[in-house]
XYZ file of N, CA and C in Angstrom:
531
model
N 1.259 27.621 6.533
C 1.379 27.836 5.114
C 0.930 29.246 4.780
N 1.795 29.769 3.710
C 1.411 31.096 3.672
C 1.025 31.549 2.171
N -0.175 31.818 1.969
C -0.770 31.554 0.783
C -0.835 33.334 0.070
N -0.396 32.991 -0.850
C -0.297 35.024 -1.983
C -1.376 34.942 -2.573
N -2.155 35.801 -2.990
C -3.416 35.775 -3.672
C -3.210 36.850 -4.934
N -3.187 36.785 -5.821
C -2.885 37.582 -7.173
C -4.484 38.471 -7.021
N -4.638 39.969 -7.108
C -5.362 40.381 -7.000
C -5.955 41.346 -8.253
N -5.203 41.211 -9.469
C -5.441 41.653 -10.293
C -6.538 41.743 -10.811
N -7.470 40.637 -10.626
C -8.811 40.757 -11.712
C -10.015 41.689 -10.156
N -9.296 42.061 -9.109
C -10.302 43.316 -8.150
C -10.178 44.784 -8.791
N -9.436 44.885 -9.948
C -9.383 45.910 -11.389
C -11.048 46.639 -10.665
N -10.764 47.735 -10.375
C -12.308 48.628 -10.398
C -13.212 48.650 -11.230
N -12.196 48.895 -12.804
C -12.757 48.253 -14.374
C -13.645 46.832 -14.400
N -13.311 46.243 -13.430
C -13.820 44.326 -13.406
C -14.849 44.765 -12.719
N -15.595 45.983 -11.833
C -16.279 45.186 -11.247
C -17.819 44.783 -11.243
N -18.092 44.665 -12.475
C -19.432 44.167 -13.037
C -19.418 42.716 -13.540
N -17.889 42.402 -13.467
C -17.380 40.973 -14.268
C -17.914 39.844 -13.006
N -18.165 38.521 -13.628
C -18.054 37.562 -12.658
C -16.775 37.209 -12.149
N -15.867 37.739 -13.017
C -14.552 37.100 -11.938
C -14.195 37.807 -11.033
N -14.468 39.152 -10.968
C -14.312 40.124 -10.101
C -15.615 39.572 -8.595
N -16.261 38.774 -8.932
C -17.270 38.544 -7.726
C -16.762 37.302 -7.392
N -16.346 36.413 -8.266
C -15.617 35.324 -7.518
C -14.629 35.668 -6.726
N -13.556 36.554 -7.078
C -12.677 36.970 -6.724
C -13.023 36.836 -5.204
N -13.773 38.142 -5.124
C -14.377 38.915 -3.954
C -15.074 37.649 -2.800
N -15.584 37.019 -3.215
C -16.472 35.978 -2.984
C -15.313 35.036 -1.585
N -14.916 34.693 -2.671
C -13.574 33.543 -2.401
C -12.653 34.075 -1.426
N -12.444 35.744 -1.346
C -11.505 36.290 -0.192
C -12.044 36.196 0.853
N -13.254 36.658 1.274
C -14.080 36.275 2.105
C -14.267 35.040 2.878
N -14.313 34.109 2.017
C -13.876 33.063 2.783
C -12.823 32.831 2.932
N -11.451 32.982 2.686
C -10.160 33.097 2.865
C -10.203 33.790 4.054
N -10.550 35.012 3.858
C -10.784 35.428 5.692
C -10.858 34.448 6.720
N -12.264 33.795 6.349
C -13.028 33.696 7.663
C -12.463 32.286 7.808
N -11.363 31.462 6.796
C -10.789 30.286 7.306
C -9.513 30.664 7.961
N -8.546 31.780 7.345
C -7.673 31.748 8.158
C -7.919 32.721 9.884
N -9.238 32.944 10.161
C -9.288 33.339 11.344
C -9.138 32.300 12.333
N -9.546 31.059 11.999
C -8.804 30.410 13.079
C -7.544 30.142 13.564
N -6.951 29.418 14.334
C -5.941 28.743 14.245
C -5.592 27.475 13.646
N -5.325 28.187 11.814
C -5.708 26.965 11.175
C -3.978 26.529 11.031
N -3.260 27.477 10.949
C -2.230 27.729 10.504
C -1.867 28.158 8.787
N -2.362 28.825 8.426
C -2.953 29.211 7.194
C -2.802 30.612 7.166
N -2.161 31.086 6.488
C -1.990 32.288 6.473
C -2.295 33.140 4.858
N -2.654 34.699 5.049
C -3.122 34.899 3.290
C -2.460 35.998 3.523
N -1.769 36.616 2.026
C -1.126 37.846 1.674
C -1.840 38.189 0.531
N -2.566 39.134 0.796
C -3.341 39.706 -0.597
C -2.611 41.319 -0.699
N -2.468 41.053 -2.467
C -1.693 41.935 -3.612
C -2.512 43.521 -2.967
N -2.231 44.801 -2.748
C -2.748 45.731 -3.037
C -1.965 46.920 -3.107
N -2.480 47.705 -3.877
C -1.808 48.777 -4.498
C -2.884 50.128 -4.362
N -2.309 51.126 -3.602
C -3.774 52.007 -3.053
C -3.726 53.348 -4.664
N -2.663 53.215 -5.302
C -2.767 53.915 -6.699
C -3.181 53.246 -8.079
N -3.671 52.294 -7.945
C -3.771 51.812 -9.304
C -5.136 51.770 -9.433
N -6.536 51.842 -8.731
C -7.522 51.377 -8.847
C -7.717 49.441 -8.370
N -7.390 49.378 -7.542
C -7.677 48.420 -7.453
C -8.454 47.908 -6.124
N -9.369 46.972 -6.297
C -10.327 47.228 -4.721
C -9.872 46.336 -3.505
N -8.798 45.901 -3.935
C -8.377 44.709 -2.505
C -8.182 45.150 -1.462
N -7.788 46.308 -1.385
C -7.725 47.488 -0.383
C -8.857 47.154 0.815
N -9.630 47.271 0.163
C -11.557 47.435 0.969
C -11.628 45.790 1.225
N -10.988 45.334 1.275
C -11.371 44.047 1.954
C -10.539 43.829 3.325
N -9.542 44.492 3.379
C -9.000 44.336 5.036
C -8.549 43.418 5.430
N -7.584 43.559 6.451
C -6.914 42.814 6.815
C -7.696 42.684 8.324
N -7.107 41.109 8.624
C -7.999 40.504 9.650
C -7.139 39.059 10.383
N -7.086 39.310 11.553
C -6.760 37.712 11.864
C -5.047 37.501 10.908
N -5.097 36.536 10.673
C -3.796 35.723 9.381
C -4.376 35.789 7.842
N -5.148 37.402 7.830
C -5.467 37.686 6.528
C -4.959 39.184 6.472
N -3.828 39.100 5.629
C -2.838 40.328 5.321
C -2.664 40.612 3.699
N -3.222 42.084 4.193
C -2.690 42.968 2.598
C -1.280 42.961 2.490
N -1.058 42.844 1.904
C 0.501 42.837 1.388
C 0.862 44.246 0.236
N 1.581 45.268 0.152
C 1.857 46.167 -0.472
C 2.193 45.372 -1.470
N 2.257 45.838 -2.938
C 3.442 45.806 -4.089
C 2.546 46.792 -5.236
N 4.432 47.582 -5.392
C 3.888 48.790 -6.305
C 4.280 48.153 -7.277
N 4.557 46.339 -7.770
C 4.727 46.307 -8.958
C 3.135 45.709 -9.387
N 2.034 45.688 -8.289
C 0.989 46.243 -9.204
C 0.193 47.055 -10.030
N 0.676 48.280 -9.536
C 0.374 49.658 -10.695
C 0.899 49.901 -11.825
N 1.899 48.361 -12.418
C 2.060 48.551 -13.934
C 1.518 46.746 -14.444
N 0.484 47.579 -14.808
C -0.219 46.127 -15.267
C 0.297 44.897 -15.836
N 0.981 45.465 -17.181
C 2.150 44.357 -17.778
C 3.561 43.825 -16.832
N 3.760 44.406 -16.194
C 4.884 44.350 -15.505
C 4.512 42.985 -14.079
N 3.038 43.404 -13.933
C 2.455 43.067 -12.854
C 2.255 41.019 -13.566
N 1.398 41.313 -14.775
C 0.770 40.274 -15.185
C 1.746 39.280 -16.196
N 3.019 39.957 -16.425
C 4.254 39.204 -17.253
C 5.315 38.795 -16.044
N 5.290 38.857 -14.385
C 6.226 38.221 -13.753
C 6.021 38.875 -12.590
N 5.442 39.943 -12.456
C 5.611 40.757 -11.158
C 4.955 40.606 -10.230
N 3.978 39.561 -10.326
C 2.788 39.126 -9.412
C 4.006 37.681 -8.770
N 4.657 37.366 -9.553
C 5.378 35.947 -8.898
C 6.100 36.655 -8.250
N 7.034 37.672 -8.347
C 8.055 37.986 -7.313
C 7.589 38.760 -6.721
N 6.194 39.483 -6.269
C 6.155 39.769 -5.463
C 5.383 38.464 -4.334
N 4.995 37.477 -4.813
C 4.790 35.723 -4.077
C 6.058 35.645 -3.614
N 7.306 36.021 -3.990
C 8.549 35.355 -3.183
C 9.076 36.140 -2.616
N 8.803 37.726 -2.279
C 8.923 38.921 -1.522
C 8.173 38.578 -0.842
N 6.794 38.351 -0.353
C 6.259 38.289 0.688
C 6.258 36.857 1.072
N 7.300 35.730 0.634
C 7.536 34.904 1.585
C 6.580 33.644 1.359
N 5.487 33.839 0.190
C 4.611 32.637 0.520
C 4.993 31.463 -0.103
N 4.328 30.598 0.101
C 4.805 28.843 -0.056
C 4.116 28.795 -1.224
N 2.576 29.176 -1.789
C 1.592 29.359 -3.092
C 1.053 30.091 -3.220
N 1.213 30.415 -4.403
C 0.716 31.291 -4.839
C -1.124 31.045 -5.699
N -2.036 31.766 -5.274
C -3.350 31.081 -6.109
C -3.775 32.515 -6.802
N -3.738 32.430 -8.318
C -4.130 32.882 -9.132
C -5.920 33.003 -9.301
N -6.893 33.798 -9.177
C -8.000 33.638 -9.317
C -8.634 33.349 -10.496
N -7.766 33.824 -11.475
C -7.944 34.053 -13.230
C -6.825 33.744 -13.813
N -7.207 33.036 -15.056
C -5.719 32.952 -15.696
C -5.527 34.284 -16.779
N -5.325 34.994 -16.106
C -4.594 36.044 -16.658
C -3.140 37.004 -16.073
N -2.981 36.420 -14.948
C -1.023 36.968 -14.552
C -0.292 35.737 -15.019
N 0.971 35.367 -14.892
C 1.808 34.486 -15.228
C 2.416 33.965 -14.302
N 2.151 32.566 -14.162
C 2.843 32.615 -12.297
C 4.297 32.163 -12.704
N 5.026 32.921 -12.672
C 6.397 32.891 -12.956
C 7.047 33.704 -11.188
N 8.621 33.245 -10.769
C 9.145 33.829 -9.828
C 9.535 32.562 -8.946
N 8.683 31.117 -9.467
C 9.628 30.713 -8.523
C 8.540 29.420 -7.495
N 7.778 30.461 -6.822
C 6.655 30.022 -5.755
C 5.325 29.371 -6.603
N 4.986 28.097 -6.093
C 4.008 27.252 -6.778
C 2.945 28.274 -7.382
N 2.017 27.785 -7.920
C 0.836 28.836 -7.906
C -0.537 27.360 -8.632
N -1.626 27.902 -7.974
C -2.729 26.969 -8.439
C -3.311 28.285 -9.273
N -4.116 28.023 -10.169
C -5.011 29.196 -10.647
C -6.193 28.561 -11.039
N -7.285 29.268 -11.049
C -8.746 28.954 -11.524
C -8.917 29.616 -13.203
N -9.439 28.467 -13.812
C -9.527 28.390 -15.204
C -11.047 28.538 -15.531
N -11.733 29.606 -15.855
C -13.387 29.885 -15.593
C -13.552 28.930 -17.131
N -13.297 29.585 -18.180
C -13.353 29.151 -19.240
C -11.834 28.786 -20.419
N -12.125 28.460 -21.796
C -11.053 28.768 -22.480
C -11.571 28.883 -23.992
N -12.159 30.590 -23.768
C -12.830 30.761 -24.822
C -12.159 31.650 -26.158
N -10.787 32.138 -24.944
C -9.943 32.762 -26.308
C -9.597 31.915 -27.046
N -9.638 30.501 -26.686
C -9.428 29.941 -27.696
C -10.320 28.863 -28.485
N -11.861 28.587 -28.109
C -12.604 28.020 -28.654
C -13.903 28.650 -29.317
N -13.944 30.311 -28.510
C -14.641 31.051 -29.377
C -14.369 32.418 -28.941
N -13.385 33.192 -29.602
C -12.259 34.350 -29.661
C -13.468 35.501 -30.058
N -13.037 36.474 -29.434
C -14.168 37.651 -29.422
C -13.521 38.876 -29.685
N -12.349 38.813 -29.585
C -11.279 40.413 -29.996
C -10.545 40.155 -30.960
N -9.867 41.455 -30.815
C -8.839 41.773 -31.866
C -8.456 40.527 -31.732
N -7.463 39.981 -33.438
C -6.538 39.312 -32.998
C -5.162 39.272 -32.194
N -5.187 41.088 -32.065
C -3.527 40.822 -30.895
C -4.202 40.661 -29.673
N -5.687 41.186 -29.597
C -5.544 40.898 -27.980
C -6.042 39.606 -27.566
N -6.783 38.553 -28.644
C -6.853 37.336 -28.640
C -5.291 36.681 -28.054
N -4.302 36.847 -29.248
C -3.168 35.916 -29.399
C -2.520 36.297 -27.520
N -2.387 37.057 -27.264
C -2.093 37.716 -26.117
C -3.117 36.835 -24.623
N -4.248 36.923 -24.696
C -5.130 35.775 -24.021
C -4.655 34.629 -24.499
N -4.800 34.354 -25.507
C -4.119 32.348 -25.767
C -2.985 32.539 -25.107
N -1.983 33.681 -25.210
C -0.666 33.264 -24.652
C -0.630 32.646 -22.725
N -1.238 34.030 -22.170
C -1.097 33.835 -21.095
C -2.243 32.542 -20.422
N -3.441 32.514 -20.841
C -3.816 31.220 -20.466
C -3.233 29.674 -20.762
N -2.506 29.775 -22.315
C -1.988 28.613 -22.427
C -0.566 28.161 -21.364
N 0.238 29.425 -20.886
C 1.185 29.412 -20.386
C 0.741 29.200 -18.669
N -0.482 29.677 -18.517
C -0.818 30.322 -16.740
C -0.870 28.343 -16.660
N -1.864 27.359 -17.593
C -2.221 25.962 -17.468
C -0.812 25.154 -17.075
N -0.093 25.608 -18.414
C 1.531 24.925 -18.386
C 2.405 24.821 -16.871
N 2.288 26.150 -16.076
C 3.291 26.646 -14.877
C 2.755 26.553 -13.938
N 1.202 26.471 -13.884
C 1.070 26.116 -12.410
C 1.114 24.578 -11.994
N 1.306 24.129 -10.745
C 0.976 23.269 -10.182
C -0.398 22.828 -10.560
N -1.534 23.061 -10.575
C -2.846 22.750 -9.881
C -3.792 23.933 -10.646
N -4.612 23.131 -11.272
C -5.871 23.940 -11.815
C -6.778 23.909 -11.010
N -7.922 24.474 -11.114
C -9.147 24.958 -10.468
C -10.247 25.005 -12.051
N -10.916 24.317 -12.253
C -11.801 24.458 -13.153
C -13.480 24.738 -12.489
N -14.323 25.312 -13.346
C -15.636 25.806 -12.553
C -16.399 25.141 -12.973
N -16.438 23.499 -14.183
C -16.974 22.667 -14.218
C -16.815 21.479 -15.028
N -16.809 20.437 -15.253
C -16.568 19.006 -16.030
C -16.675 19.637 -17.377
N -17.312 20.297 -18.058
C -16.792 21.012 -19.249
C -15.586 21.644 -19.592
N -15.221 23.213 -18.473
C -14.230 23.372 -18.426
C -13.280 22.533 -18.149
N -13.176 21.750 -17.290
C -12.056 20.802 -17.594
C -11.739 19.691 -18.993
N -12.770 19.321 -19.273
C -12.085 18.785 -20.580
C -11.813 19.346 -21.810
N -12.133 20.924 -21.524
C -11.722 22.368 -22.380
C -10.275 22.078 -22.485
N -10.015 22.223 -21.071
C -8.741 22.571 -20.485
C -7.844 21.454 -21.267
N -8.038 20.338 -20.634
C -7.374 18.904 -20.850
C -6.891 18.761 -22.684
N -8.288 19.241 -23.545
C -8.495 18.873 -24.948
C -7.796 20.202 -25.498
N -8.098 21.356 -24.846
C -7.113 22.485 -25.654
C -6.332 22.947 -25.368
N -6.402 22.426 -24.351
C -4.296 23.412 -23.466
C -3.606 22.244 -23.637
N -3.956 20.946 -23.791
C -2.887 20.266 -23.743
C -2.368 19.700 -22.161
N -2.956 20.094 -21.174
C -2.764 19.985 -19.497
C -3.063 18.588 -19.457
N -2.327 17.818 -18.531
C -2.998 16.330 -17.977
C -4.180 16.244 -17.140
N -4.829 15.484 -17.326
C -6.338 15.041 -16.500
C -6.452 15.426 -15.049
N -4.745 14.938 -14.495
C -4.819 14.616 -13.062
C -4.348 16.152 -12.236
N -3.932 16.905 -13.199
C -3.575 17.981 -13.168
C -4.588 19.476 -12.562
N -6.112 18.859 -12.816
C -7.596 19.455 -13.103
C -8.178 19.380 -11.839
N -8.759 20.196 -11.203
C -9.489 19.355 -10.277
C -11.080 20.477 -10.087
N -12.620 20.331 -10.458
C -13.529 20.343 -10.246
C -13.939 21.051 -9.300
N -14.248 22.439 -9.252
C -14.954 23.220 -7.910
C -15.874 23.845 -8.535
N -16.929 23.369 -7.739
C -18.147 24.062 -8.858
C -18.089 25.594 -8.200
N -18.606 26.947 -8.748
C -18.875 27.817 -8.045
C -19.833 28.113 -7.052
N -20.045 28.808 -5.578
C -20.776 28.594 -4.664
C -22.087 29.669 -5.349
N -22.878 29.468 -4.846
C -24.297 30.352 -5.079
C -25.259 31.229 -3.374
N -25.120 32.375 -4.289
C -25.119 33.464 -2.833
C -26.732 33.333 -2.962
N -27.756 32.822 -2.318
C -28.881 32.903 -2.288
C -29.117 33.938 -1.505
């Protein structure tokens, strides 16, 4: 199985954010599972002009950077260009770390849903609010398979996106002692 990893939120800009450490976190172990012979394979997004740090994580084993310069246009990247480049490099799923690209193109995609606060307690403009409601309400709708970071967020999810129950599934985040 050959798994695409949307690398957008490794943004250089992100990297004080927690999703930028989950991100990071989570590749890491993506590494170190597909070093076996698991049959598992990873294509991670990178783009060596845009600022983005996926670069510095390396390729290893059945853990492959994958080029696409349709990450150096952000909108382009986060309105469809992250899915076709999932069906350019061939993978079976696509896993979104954040709901913020659109998994559109085709190839499944699971994504992790941290919160859903653009829409239960909105902190920006309203275009760049309505713009977050869009793509999270849409990222819940198109994927296969959520990833929530706890029994709250999921009945966020369930009660304000409108997503089915069975749809959700519970990973708490790991803790780096």
């Amino acid at each position: 199985m050959r798994i695409a990893v949307d690398s957008w939120t490794l943004a250089s800009r992100f990297r004080c954010q927690g999703t930028y450490v989950y991100a990071q976190r989570l590749l890491h172990e993506f590494k170190q599972t597909s070093a076996g012979d698991s049959g598992i394979s990873f294509a991670l997004f990178v783009s060596n002009r845009n600022g983005n740090d996926a670069w510095r994580i390396g390729a290893e084993g059945n853990f492959h950077l994958s080029a696409s310069t349709l990450l150096d246009y952000e909108r382009v990247w986060r309105m469809g260009g992250a899915g076709l480049s999932a069906v350019c490099a061939g993978a079976d799923v696509m896993f979104l770390p954040t709901a913020a690209t659109l998994p559109l193109g085709g190839t499944p995609s699971v994504c992790t849903i941290h919160d859903v606060t653009a829409v239960t307690m909105p902190s920006q403009s309203a275009r760049v609010v309505g713009l977050q409601r869009f793509i999270l309400k849409r990222c819940a709708k198109l994927s296969c398979a959520l990833i929530a970071c706890s029994e709250c967020t999921k009945k966020d999810i369930v009660r304000f996106l409108g997503v089915p129950e069975e749809k959700v599934f519970v990973i708490y985040n790991g803790v780096d002692h």
